[in-house]
Short mmCIF file of C-alpha atoms and ligand atoms in Angstrom, two decimals:
data_model
loop_
_atom_site.label_atom_id
_atom_site.label_comp_id
_atom_site.label_asym_id
_atom_site.label_seq_id
_atom_site.Cartn_x
_atom_site.Cartn_y
_atom_site.Cartn_z
CA MET A 27 -135.40 88.73 104.74
CA PHE A 28 -131.88 89.76 103.89
CA HIS A 29 -129.38 88.21 106.29
CA ASP A 30 -126.20 90.14 106.64
CA ARG A 31 -124.87 88.57 109.82
CA ALA A 32 -124.18 85.05 110.92
CA LYS A 33 -122.41 83.27 113.73
CA ILE A 34 -121.20 79.77 113.01
CA TRP A 35 -119.14 77.02 114.61
CA VAL A 36 -116.14 75.90 112.62
CA GLU A 37 -113.92 72.95 113.35
CA GLY A 38 -110.85 71.82 111.46
CA GLY A 39 -110.52 68.04 111.15
CA ARG A 40 -108.39 66.07 113.58
CA GLY A 41 -105.10 64.84 112.20
CA GLY A 42 -104.75 61.10 111.66
CA ASN A 43 -102.53 59.06 113.99
CA GLY A 44 -99.12 57.85 113.05
CA VAL A 45 -98.82 54.08 113.24
CA VAL A 46 -96.41 51.61 114.83
CA SER A 47 -95.44 48.99 112.30
CA PHE A 48 -92.42 46.87 111.41
CA ARG A 49 -91.36 45.63 108.03
CA ARG A 50 -91.95 41.95 107.36
CA GLU A 51 -89.92 40.30 104.69
CA ALA A 52 -89.38 36.68 103.91
CA HIS A 53 -85.66 36.73 104.64
CA VAL A 54 -85.50 39.40 107.30
CA PRO A 55 -86.44 38.00 110.70
CA ARG A 56 -87.17 41.36 112.24
CA GLY A 57 -87.52 44.28 109.86
CA GLY A 58 -87.09 47.95 110.61
CA PRO A 59 -89.88 50.30 111.59
CA ASP A 60 -92.13 51.32 108.67
CA GLY A 61 -95.17 53.01 110.29
CA GLY A 62 -96.54 55.81 108.11
CA ASP A 63 -97.70 59.25 109.23
CA GLY A 64 -101.31 60.26 109.77
CA GLY A 65 -102.81 62.71 107.29
CA ARG A 66 -103.58 66.33 108.17
CA GLY A 67 -107.15 67.11 109.14
CA GLY A 68 -109.13 69.11 106.59
CA ASP A 69 -109.43 72.90 106.84
CA VAL A 70 -112.61 74.92 107.01
CA LEU A 71 -112.50 77.40 104.16
CA VAL A 72 -114.71 80.41 103.47
CA LEU A 73 -114.97 81.35 99.79
CA ALA A 74 -116.35 84.52 98.20
CA ASP A 75 -118.92 83.32 95.67
CA PRO A 76 -120.69 86.00 93.60
CA SER A 77 -123.73 83.78 93.10
CA LYS A 78 -124.57 84.13 96.80
CA ARG A 79 -126.82 87.00 97.73
CA ASP A 80 -126.59 87.04 101.50
CA LEU A 81 -125.71 84.93 104.53
CA ALA A 82 -129.16 83.34 104.90
CA ALA A 83 -127.88 79.83 104.24
CA LEU A 84 -125.70 80.04 107.34
CA ARG A 85 -128.71 80.37 109.59
CA HIS A 86 -129.83 76.82 109.05
CA ALA A 87 -126.52 75.02 108.87
CA ARG A 88 -124.46 76.58 111.61
CA HIS A 89 -121.85 73.91 112.23
CA PHE A 90 -119.06 73.24 109.79
CA ARG A 91 -116.66 70.42 110.45
CA ALA A 92 -113.89 69.41 108.13
CA GLY A 93 -112.97 65.76 107.72
CA ARG A 94 -110.44 63.84 109.82
CA GLY A 95 -107.06 62.92 108.46
CA ARG A 96 -106.72 59.16 107.88
CA HIS A 97 -104.35 57.18 110.04
CA GLY A 98 -101.01 56.09 108.72
CA GLN A 99 -100.40 52.48 107.77
CA GLY A 100 -97.56 50.01 107.59
CA ALA A 101 -95.09 49.95 104.73
CA GLN A 102 -94.66 53.72 105.20
CA ARG A 103 -98.10 54.50 103.81
CA HIS A 104 -99.20 57.93 104.95
CA GLY A 105 -102.83 58.65 105.74
CA ALA A 106 -104.84 60.81 103.35
CA ARG A 107 -105.64 64.39 104.18
CA GLY A 108 -109.08 65.10 105.64
CA ASP A 109 -111.78 66.61 103.44
CA GLN A 110 -112.13 70.33 103.44
CA ALA A 111 -115.37 72.00 104.55
CA LEU A 112 -116.36 74.83 102.25
CA ILE A 113 -118.57 77.79 103.19
CA GLN A 114 -119.71 80.05 100.35
CA VAL A 115 -120.50 83.68 101.07
CA PRO A 116 -121.07 86.78 98.92
CA PRO A 117 -118.08 89.03 98.22
CA GLY A 118 -118.16 91.83 100.78
CA THR A 119 -118.16 89.47 103.74
CA THR A 120 -115.83 90.17 106.64
CA ILE A 121 -115.01 87.52 109.18
CA ASP A 122 -114.08 87.82 112.83
CA GLY A 123 -112.24 84.56 113.04
CA LEU A 124 -110.52 82.47 115.69
CA ASP A 125 -107.70 83.95 117.75
CA GLY A 126 -108.63 87.50 116.78
CA GLU A 127 -107.98 86.95 113.08
CA ARG A 128 -109.91 89.12 110.64
CA PHE A 129 -110.57 88.41 107.01
CA ASP A 130 -112.12 90.57 104.36
CA LEU A 131 -113.33 88.72 101.28
CA VAL A 132 -113.73 91.27 98.54
CA GLU A 133 -113.00 89.69 95.18
CA PRO A 134 -114.95 86.70 93.90
CA GLY A 135 -112.83 83.62 94.42
CA GLN A 136 -110.93 84.96 97.41
CA SER A 137 -110.87 82.56 100.29
CA ALA A 138 -109.74 82.33 103.88
CA VAL A 139 -108.92 79.34 106.05
CA VAL A 140 -110.97 79.97 109.17
CA ALA A 141 -110.11 76.76 111.01
CA ARG A 142 -107.02 74.76 110.23
CA GLY A 143 -107.05 71.01 110.39
CA GLY A 144 -104.80 69.40 113.02
CA SER A 145 -101.50 67.98 111.89
CA GLY A 146 -101.13 64.25 111.49
CA GLY A 147 -98.97 62.24 113.89
CA HIS A 148 -95.65 60.79 112.80
CA GLY A 149 -95.38 57.05 112.38
CA ASN A 150 -92.75 55.10 114.29
CA LYS A 151 -90.44 55.12 111.27
CA ARG A 152 -89.71 58.78 112.08
CA PHE A 153 -88.45 58.02 115.56
CA ALA A 154 -85.86 55.51 114.53
CA ASN A 155 -82.23 56.47 114.98
CA SER A 156 -78.99 54.73 115.80
CA THR A 157 -79.80 54.27 119.47
CA ARG A 158 -83.51 53.65 119.03
CA GLN A 159 -83.75 51.22 116.18
CA ALA A 160 -87.17 49.78 116.82
CA PRO A 161 -89.40 52.50 118.30
CA ARG A 162 -92.67 51.08 119.55
CA PHE A 163 -94.50 54.34 119.64
CA ALA A 164 -95.98 56.82 117.21
CA GLU A 165 -97.64 60.22 117.54
CA HIS A 166 -101.34 60.99 117.79
CA GLY A 167 -102.82 63.41 115.34
CA LEU A 168 -103.84 66.75 116.82
CA ASP A 169 -107.25 68.38 117.01
CA GLY A 170 -108.03 71.03 114.44
CA GLN A 171 -108.74 74.62 115.42
CA SER A 172 -112.31 75.19 116.46
CA GLY A 173 -114.66 77.83 117.77
CA TRP A 174 -117.39 80.31 116.90
CA ILE A 175 -116.72 82.87 114.22
CA GLU A 176 -118.82 85.83 113.11
CA LEU A 177 -119.51 86.89 109.58
CA ARG A 178 -120.85 90.19 108.39
CA LEU A 179 -121.82 91.20 104.90
CA ARG A 180 -121.47 94.73 103.64
CA LEU A 181 -122.58 95.08 100.08
CA LEU A 182 -119.97 96.07 97.57
CA ALA A 183 -121.62 98.83 95.58
CA ASP A 184 -119.99 101.80 93.90
CA ALA A 185 -122.73 104.26 94.75
CA GLY A 186 -125.57 104.14 97.23
CA LEU A 187 -129.06 105.60 96.90
CA VAL A 188 -130.07 107.30 100.12
CA GLY A 189 -133.10 109.39 101.02
CA LEU A 190 -136.26 109.46 103.09
CA PRO A 191 -138.81 106.69 102.60
CA ASN A 192 -140.91 107.10 99.48
CA ALA A 193 -138.45 109.53 97.87
CA GLY A 194 -138.38 107.47 94.70
CA LYS A 195 -135.07 105.63 95.18
CA SER A 196 -136.23 102.23 94.00
CA SER A 197 -138.05 103.70 90.99
CA LEU A 198 -134.80 105.36 90.04
CA LEU A 199 -132.79 102.17 90.42
CA GLY A 200 -135.33 100.43 88.21
CA ARG A 201 -134.95 103.10 85.52
CA LEU A 202 -131.17 103.35 85.63
CA THR A 203 -130.40 99.65 85.78
CA ARG A 204 -132.00 96.33 84.99
CA ALA A 205 -132.83 95.67 88.59
CA ALA A 206 -136.54 95.37 89.33
CA PRO A 207 -136.94 96.51 92.92
CA LYS A 208 -140.36 96.73 94.47
CA VAL A 209 -141.93 100.17 94.14
CA ALA A 210 -145.06 101.29 96.00
CA ASP A 211 -146.75 104.33 97.39
CA TYR A 212 -145.94 103.77 101.06
CA PRO A 213 -142.82 104.28 103.17
CA PHE A 214 -140.45 101.35 103.73
CA THR A 215 -141.41 99.51 100.59
CA THR A 216 -137.79 98.49 100.28
CA LEU A 217 -136.90 96.25 103.20
CA ASP A 218 -133.74 94.66 101.87
CA PRO A 219 -130.89 96.21 99.95
CA VAL A 220 -131.06 95.70 96.19
CA LEU A 221 -128.18 96.05 93.76
CA GLY A 222 -128.35 97.10 90.12
CA THR A 223 -125.66 97.65 87.52
CA LEU A 224 -125.38 100.84 85.52
CA GLU A 225 -123.53 100.18 82.28
CA SER A 226 -121.75 102.45 79.87
CA ASP A 227 -119.26 101.67 77.13
CA GLU A 228 -116.39 102.14 79.50
CA ARG A 229 -117.62 101.35 82.95
CA GLN A 230 -119.95 99.26 84.98
CA LEU A 231 -121.10 100.69 88.25
CA VAL A 232 -123.06 98.92 90.91
CA LEU A 233 -125.78 100.97 92.59
CA ALA A 234 -127.27 99.95 95.93
CA ASP A 235 -130.82 100.82 96.91
CA VAL A 236 -131.30 100.63 100.66
CA PRO A 237 -134.39 101.12 102.80
CA GLY A 238 -135.40 104.72 103.40
CA LEU A 239 -133.80 106.62 106.28
CA ILE A 240 -135.78 108.52 108.87
CA GLU A 241 -134.71 110.83 111.63
CA GLY A 242 -132.86 108.75 114.22
CA ALA A 243 -131.95 106.08 111.68
CA ALA A 244 -128.30 106.16 112.70
CA SER A 245 -129.26 105.25 116.24
CA GLY A 246 -131.65 102.51 115.18
CA ALA A 247 -134.95 104.14 114.24
CA GLY A 248 -136.88 102.62 111.37
CA LEU A 249 -134.64 100.08 109.72
CA GLY A 250 -131.84 102.20 111.01
CA ASP A 251 -128.15 101.67 111.04
CA GLU A 252 -128.43 98.09 109.89
CA PHE A 253 -128.71 99.33 106.37
CA LEU A 254 -126.35 102.25 106.54
CA ALA A 255 -123.64 99.63 106.97
CA HIS A 256 -124.27 98.64 103.37
CA VAL A 257 -123.38 102.11 102.20
CA GLU A 258 -120.06 102.10 104.04
CA ARG A 259 -118.14 100.73 101.13
CA CYS A 260 -119.67 102.93 98.46
CA ARG A 261 -117.55 105.61 96.85
CA ALA A 262 -120.38 108.06 96.18
CA LEU A 263 -123.93 108.78 97.30
CA LEU A 264 -126.99 109.56 95.22
CA HIS A 265 -129.12 111.51 97.62
CA VAL A 266 -132.73 111.37 96.42
CA VAL A 267 -135.03 114.18 97.55
CA GLU A 268 -138.68 114.45 96.58
CA LEU A 269 -139.31 117.79 94.81
CA ALA A 270 -142.97 118.07 95.74
CA PRO A 271 -143.64 115.95 98.83
CA PRO A 272 -147.27 115.35 99.79
CA GLU A 273 -149.01 117.46 102.44
CA GLY A 274 -147.56 116.91 105.85
CA ALA A 275 -144.26 115.43 104.67
CA SER A 276 -140.94 117.24 105.17
CA PRO A 277 -140.26 119.92 102.55
CA PRO A 278 -137.25 119.17 100.31
CA GLU A 279 -134.63 121.23 102.18
CA GLN A 280 -135.61 119.71 105.49
CA ALA A 281 -135.75 116.21 104.02
CA TYR A 282 -132.25 116.75 102.72
CA GLU A 283 -130.93 117.86 106.12
CA ILE A 284 -132.53 114.98 108.00
CA VAL A 285 -130.73 112.47 105.84
CA ARG A 286 -127.44 114.39 106.03
CA GLY A 287 -127.78 114.40 109.80
CA GLU A 288 -128.17 110.63 109.87
CA LEU A 289 -125.21 110.10 107.59
CA SER A 290 -122.96 112.13 109.83
CA SER A 291 -124.17 110.65 113.08
CA TYR A 292 -123.67 107.15 111.67
CA GLY A 293 -119.99 107.95 111.15
CA ALA A 294 -117.71 105.65 109.16
CA GLY A 295 -117.08 108.55 106.79
CA LEU A 296 -120.53 108.39 105.15
CA ASP A 297 -120.91 112.16 105.34
CA ARG A 298 -117.63 112.67 103.50
CA LEU A 299 -118.56 110.64 100.43
CA PRO A 300 -118.98 112.60 97.20
CA GLU A 301 -122.69 113.31 96.81
CA LEU A 302 -124.97 113.90 93.85
CA VAL A 303 -128.32 115.42 94.81
CA VAL A 304 -131.18 113.98 92.78
CA LEU A 305 -134.46 115.88 92.96
CA SER A 306 -137.10 113.28 92.13
CA LYS A 307 -140.62 113.17 90.68
CA ALA A 308 -140.08 116.30 88.57
CA ASP A 309 -143.23 115.45 86.60
CA LEU A 310 -145.35 116.46 89.59
CA LEU A 311 -144.32 120.10 89.29
CA GLU A 312 -144.41 122.50 86.37
CA ALA A 313 -141.00 123.07 84.75
CA GLU A 314 -140.56 126.50 86.24
CA GLY A 315 -141.04 125.30 89.79
CA VAL A 316 -138.55 122.47 89.19
CA ALA A 317 -135.91 124.84 87.89
CA GLU A 318 -136.43 127.20 90.81
CA ARG A 319 -136.08 124.52 93.45
CA ALA A 320 -133.05 123.03 91.76
CA GLU A 321 -131.44 126.44 91.64
CA ALA A 322 -132.22 127.05 95.30
CA PHE A 323 -130.50 123.74 96.19
CA ARG A 324 -127.47 124.64 94.09
CA ARG A 325 -127.13 127.99 95.78
CA ARG A 326 -127.44 126.51 99.23
CA LEU A 327 -125.09 123.59 98.76
CA GLY A 328 -122.59 125.15 96.39
CA ASP A 329 -119.40 123.14 96.00
CA SER A 330 -120.16 120.82 98.87
CA VAL A 331 -121.96 118.53 96.39
CA LEU A 332 -121.02 117.28 92.95
CA GLY A 333 -124.23 118.54 91.43
CA VAL A 334 -127.98 118.90 91.72
CA LEU A 335 -130.15 117.27 89.07
CA ALA A 336 -133.90 117.10 88.70
CA VAL A 337 -135.31 113.89 87.22
CA SER A 338 -138.51 111.96 86.73
CA SER A 339 -138.62 108.19 86.79
CA ALA A 340 -142.18 108.47 85.44
CA THR A 341 -141.35 110.39 82.25
CA GLY A 342 -137.65 109.67 81.99
CA ALA A 343 -136.79 113.37 82.07
CA GLY A 344 -133.23 114.07 83.22
CA LEU A 345 -132.25 110.41 83.41
CA ASP A 346 -129.63 110.51 80.65
CA GLU A 347 -128.02 113.46 82.26
CA LEU A 348 -128.11 111.67 85.62
CA ARG A 349 -126.48 108.57 84.12
CA GLY A 350 -123.69 110.71 82.75
CA ALA A 351 -123.28 112.52 86.03
CA ILE A 352 -123.08 109.26 87.99
CA LEU A 353 -120.52 107.80 85.63
CA GLY A 354 -118.48 110.96 85.94
CA ALA A 355 -118.92 111.35 89.66
CA VAL A 356 -118.02 107.95 91.03
CA PRO A 357 -114.27 107.75 91.38
CA GLU A 358 -112.48 104.79 89.88
CA ARG A 359 -112.15 101.89 92.23
CA PRO A 360 -108.66 102.09 93.65
CA GLN A 361 -106.58 99.43 91.94
CA PRO A 362 -105.29 97.37 94.77
CA ALA A 363 -103.65 94.70 92.60
CA ALA A 364 -100.22 94.76 94.19
CA PRO A 365 -101.12 95.31 97.84
CA ARG A 366 -103.91 92.78 97.62
CA ALA A 367 -101.63 90.07 96.32
CA GLU A 368 -99.37 90.85 99.25
CA GLU A 369 -102.28 90.72 101.66
CA GLU A 370 -103.25 87.36 100.37
CA ALA A 371 -99.73 86.11 100.69
CA ARG A 372 -99.79 87.33 104.25
CA PHE A 373 -103.05 85.50 104.95
CA GLU A 374 -101.61 82.36 103.49
CA ALA A 375 -98.38 82.74 105.33
CA GLU A 376 -100.16 83.25 108.61
CA HIS A 377 -101.93 80.01 108.13
CA ILE A 378 -99.10 77.92 106.91
CA THR A 379 -96.21 79.06 109.06
CA TYR A 380 -95.70 77.34 112.30
CA ARG A 381 -95.31 80.44 114.50
CA PRO A 382 -92.04 79.18 115.94
CA ALA A 383 -91.52 82.03 118.38
CA ALA A 384 -94.78 81.43 120.16
CA GLU A 385 -94.38 77.68 120.14
CA GLN A 386 -90.98 77.56 121.75
CA GLY A 387 -91.75 79.70 124.74
CA TYR A 388 -92.96 78.07 127.95
CA GLU A 389 -93.36 78.90 131.58
CA VAL A 390 -92.92 76.73 134.64
CA THR A 391 -94.89 77.27 137.82
CA ALA A 392 -94.88 75.35 141.09
CA GLU A 393 -98.41 74.43 142.10
CA GLU A 394 -99.62 74.38 145.68
CA ASP A 395 -99.80 70.60 145.96
CA GLY A 396 -96.11 70.14 145.12
CA ALA A 397 -96.64 69.40 141.45
CA PHE A 398 -95.31 71.57 138.61
CA ARG A 399 -97.13 73.00 135.64
CA VAL A 400 -95.57 73.86 132.31
CA ASN A 401 -97.54 76.22 130.07
CA GLY A 402 -96.63 76.85 126.46
CA ARG A 403 -98.16 75.90 123.16
CA GLY A 404 -95.16 74.01 121.86
CA VAL A 405 -94.78 71.73 124.91
CA GLU A 406 -98.54 71.25 125.13
CA LEU A 407 -98.70 70.09 121.52
CA LEU A 408 -95.74 67.79 122.06
CA VAL A 409 -97.44 66.13 125.02
CA ALA A 410 -100.82 65.93 123.28
CA ARG A 411 -99.16 63.94 120.51
CA HIS A 412 -98.02 61.11 122.72
CA ASP A 413 -99.57 58.25 124.58
CA LEU A 414 -97.94 58.61 127.97
CA SER A 415 -98.96 55.14 129.09
CA ASN A 416 -96.53 53.88 126.48
CA HIS A 417 -93.13 53.52 128.09
CA GLU A 418 -91.10 54.34 125.07
CA ALA A 419 -93.22 57.31 124.19
CA LEU A 420 -92.75 58.66 127.69
CA SER A 421 -88.98 58.30 127.61
CA TYR A 422 -88.90 59.93 124.17
CA LEU A 423 -90.93 62.79 125.61
CA GLU A 424 -88.58 63.13 128.58
CA GLN A 425 -85.68 63.34 126.21
CA ARG A 426 -87.37 66.07 124.16
CA LEU A 427 -88.28 68.03 127.27
CA ALA A 428 -84.65 67.88 128.35
CA GLU A 429 -83.49 69.07 124.92
CA MET A 430 -85.92 71.96 125.03
CA GLY A 431 -84.56 73.07 128.37
CA VAL A 432 -87.85 72.31 130.14
CA VAL A 433 -86.25 69.90 132.59
CA ALA A 434 -83.61 72.47 133.56
CA ALA A 435 -86.31 75.09 134.00
CA LEU A 436 -88.28 72.68 136.19
CA GLU A 437 -85.23 72.05 138.32
CA ARG A 438 -84.71 75.75 138.78
CA ALA A 439 -88.26 75.91 140.09
CA GLY A 440 -87.52 73.20 142.67
CA PHE A 441 -88.53 70.09 140.77
CA GLU A 442 -86.96 66.76 141.73
CA PRO A 443 -87.03 63.58 139.65
CA GLY A 444 -90.25 61.70 140.24
CA ASP A 445 -92.36 64.80 140.97
CA GLU A 446 -95.62 65.21 139.12
CA VAL A 447 -95.57 67.46 136.06
CA ARG A 448 -98.72 68.82 134.38
CA ILE A 449 -98.73 69.88 130.78
CA GLY A 450 -101.95 70.70 128.95
CA GLU A 451 -104.46 68.04 129.98
CA GLU A 452 -101.85 65.48 130.98
CA ALA A 453 -100.26 64.83 134.34
CA PHE A 454 -97.36 62.40 134.72
CA GLU A 455 -94.40 61.57 136.90
CA LEU A 456 -91.31 62.84 135.23
CA ASP A 457 -88.14 60.91 135.91
CA PRO A 458 -85.56 62.10 133.46
CA GLY A 459 -82.22 60.43 132.95
N1 GTP B 527 -145.12 110.82 89.74
C1 GTP B 527 -144.04 110.16 90.06
N2 GTP B 527 -144.10 109.23 91.02
C2 GTP B 527 -142.98 108.57 91.31
C3 GTP B 527 -141.73 108.82 90.67
N3 GTP B 527 -140.80 108.04 91.21
C4 GTP B 527 -141.42 107.30 92.14
N4 GTP B 527 -142.73 107.60 92.22
C5 GTP B 527 -143.72 107.02 93.13
O1 GTP B 527 -143.33 107.28 94.46
C6 GTP B 527 -143.68 106.17 95.30
C7 GTP B 527 -142.45 105.71 96.04
O2 GTP B 527 -141.49 105.25 95.11
P1 GTP B 527 -140.33 104.25 95.48
O3 GTP B 527 -139.43 104.17 94.31
O4 GTP B 527 -140.91 102.99 95.99
O5 GTP B 527 -139.67 105.06 96.65
P2 GTP B 527 -138.50 104.61 97.62
O6 GTP B 527 -137.67 105.79 97.89
O7 GTP B 527 -137.81 103.43 97.07
O8 GTP B 527 -139.30 104.22 98.93
P3 GTP B 527 -138.87 103.26 100.14
O9 GTP B 527 -138.33 102.04 99.56
O10 GTP B 527 -140.12 103.02 100.88
O11 GTP B 527 -137.87 104.02 100.95
C8 GTP B 527 -144.25 105.11 94.37
O12 GTP B 527 -145.65 105.19 94.43
C9 GTP B 527 -143.76 105.53 93.01
O13 GTP B 527 -144.61 105.13 91.96
C10 GTP B 527 -141.74 109.83 89.64
O14 GTP B 527 -140.71 110.14 89.03
N5 GTP B 527 -142.90 110.46 89.40
MG1 MG B 528 -137.52 101.63 97.83
#
């Protein structure tokens, strides 16, 4: 089986805690604070690795957790960063990530951080200032991002072979490239997409052979739309039509129209891709009949297709011409060098920047029982970092909340000193000043 979808749980590592520590020196009775910071938790990273064929490996191991950051230590020693968790997928994988993020891994080596590790807590050294010379508190590390993400693979081929079952698509792929797809005299021999590379002096093109399409394929008949997805990223189609189908099978013109119908009802622009019509198994008909049918196709389709060629995978007739036509027909891959670099920079930036705007906003609401709730990512993170049973930590927190304007906002909402305040998962009596 070819697995082109997966749903996995990803979890960035928790950040290490900052530590409370004081310097000890022979001649200094009571040294200054020297607690180091905790290390960042590791990230979960998805990497495009061309040696991977599909997403099958993600069906067995579905949980990916990055390592925790180490705690800080005395003497200003910071904790080490948590280990990264690496997930390898084939190029062509798109990811529906956390918080609505989307990633598209196209080039080998491209990667995306799908779950960031939590930041480490600051050690008490960081909280020392002229009025607070010996802080006896430090921050906790924060949890990493976590949740389910979905991956989907769409093969990255330059041209796709489409046609009814048994049309001779796989035989053709085998003749044009070094791929060795299964070929047999029954419909749906090909169950999984197969890629092959067509080489010339100047270019290398990847051809994709997908399972045969039948009427209704776009709405799920046969192997259906599952496999049309793999043609979405192609830049041309090789539409294979059997010249002399067996008794009872659709005649060539009808076979052609059935497949065209499926391409257009699938959507995604498949019916607008440049198309080469390949009339297959020419050896089964005398030359005159082949020429006649090819001519009839040309007349009917005119300029709507790039060309109509008759070939035989059995004898090799017409294959050189077909190779040349494919190499000429498939447009160059758009060179996205500059925009892609920018994209990547944007990905990176999105992951590294702190999103200050979102973090500073908060909202105060009075709850029915007389307590007050403050919602806002920035304040929630601030509270999550501190141990509120620690006196000093609590008064530091009160001071920060006052600086951020949260106390004033609470007062506007009717808060009085000593009332209960709820932020994130914490509830505490706030008594500022
Ligand atoms: N005589 C003759 N038979 C051919 C030729 N090409 C393919 N065949 C035969 O046609 C049958 C189907 O060929 P495949 O290449 O498996 O066809 P396919 O389109 O990949 O079929 P599915 O994967 O089932 O959709 C096999 O028995 C092939 O040997 C040809 O050029 N001449
Ligand atoms: Mg096949």
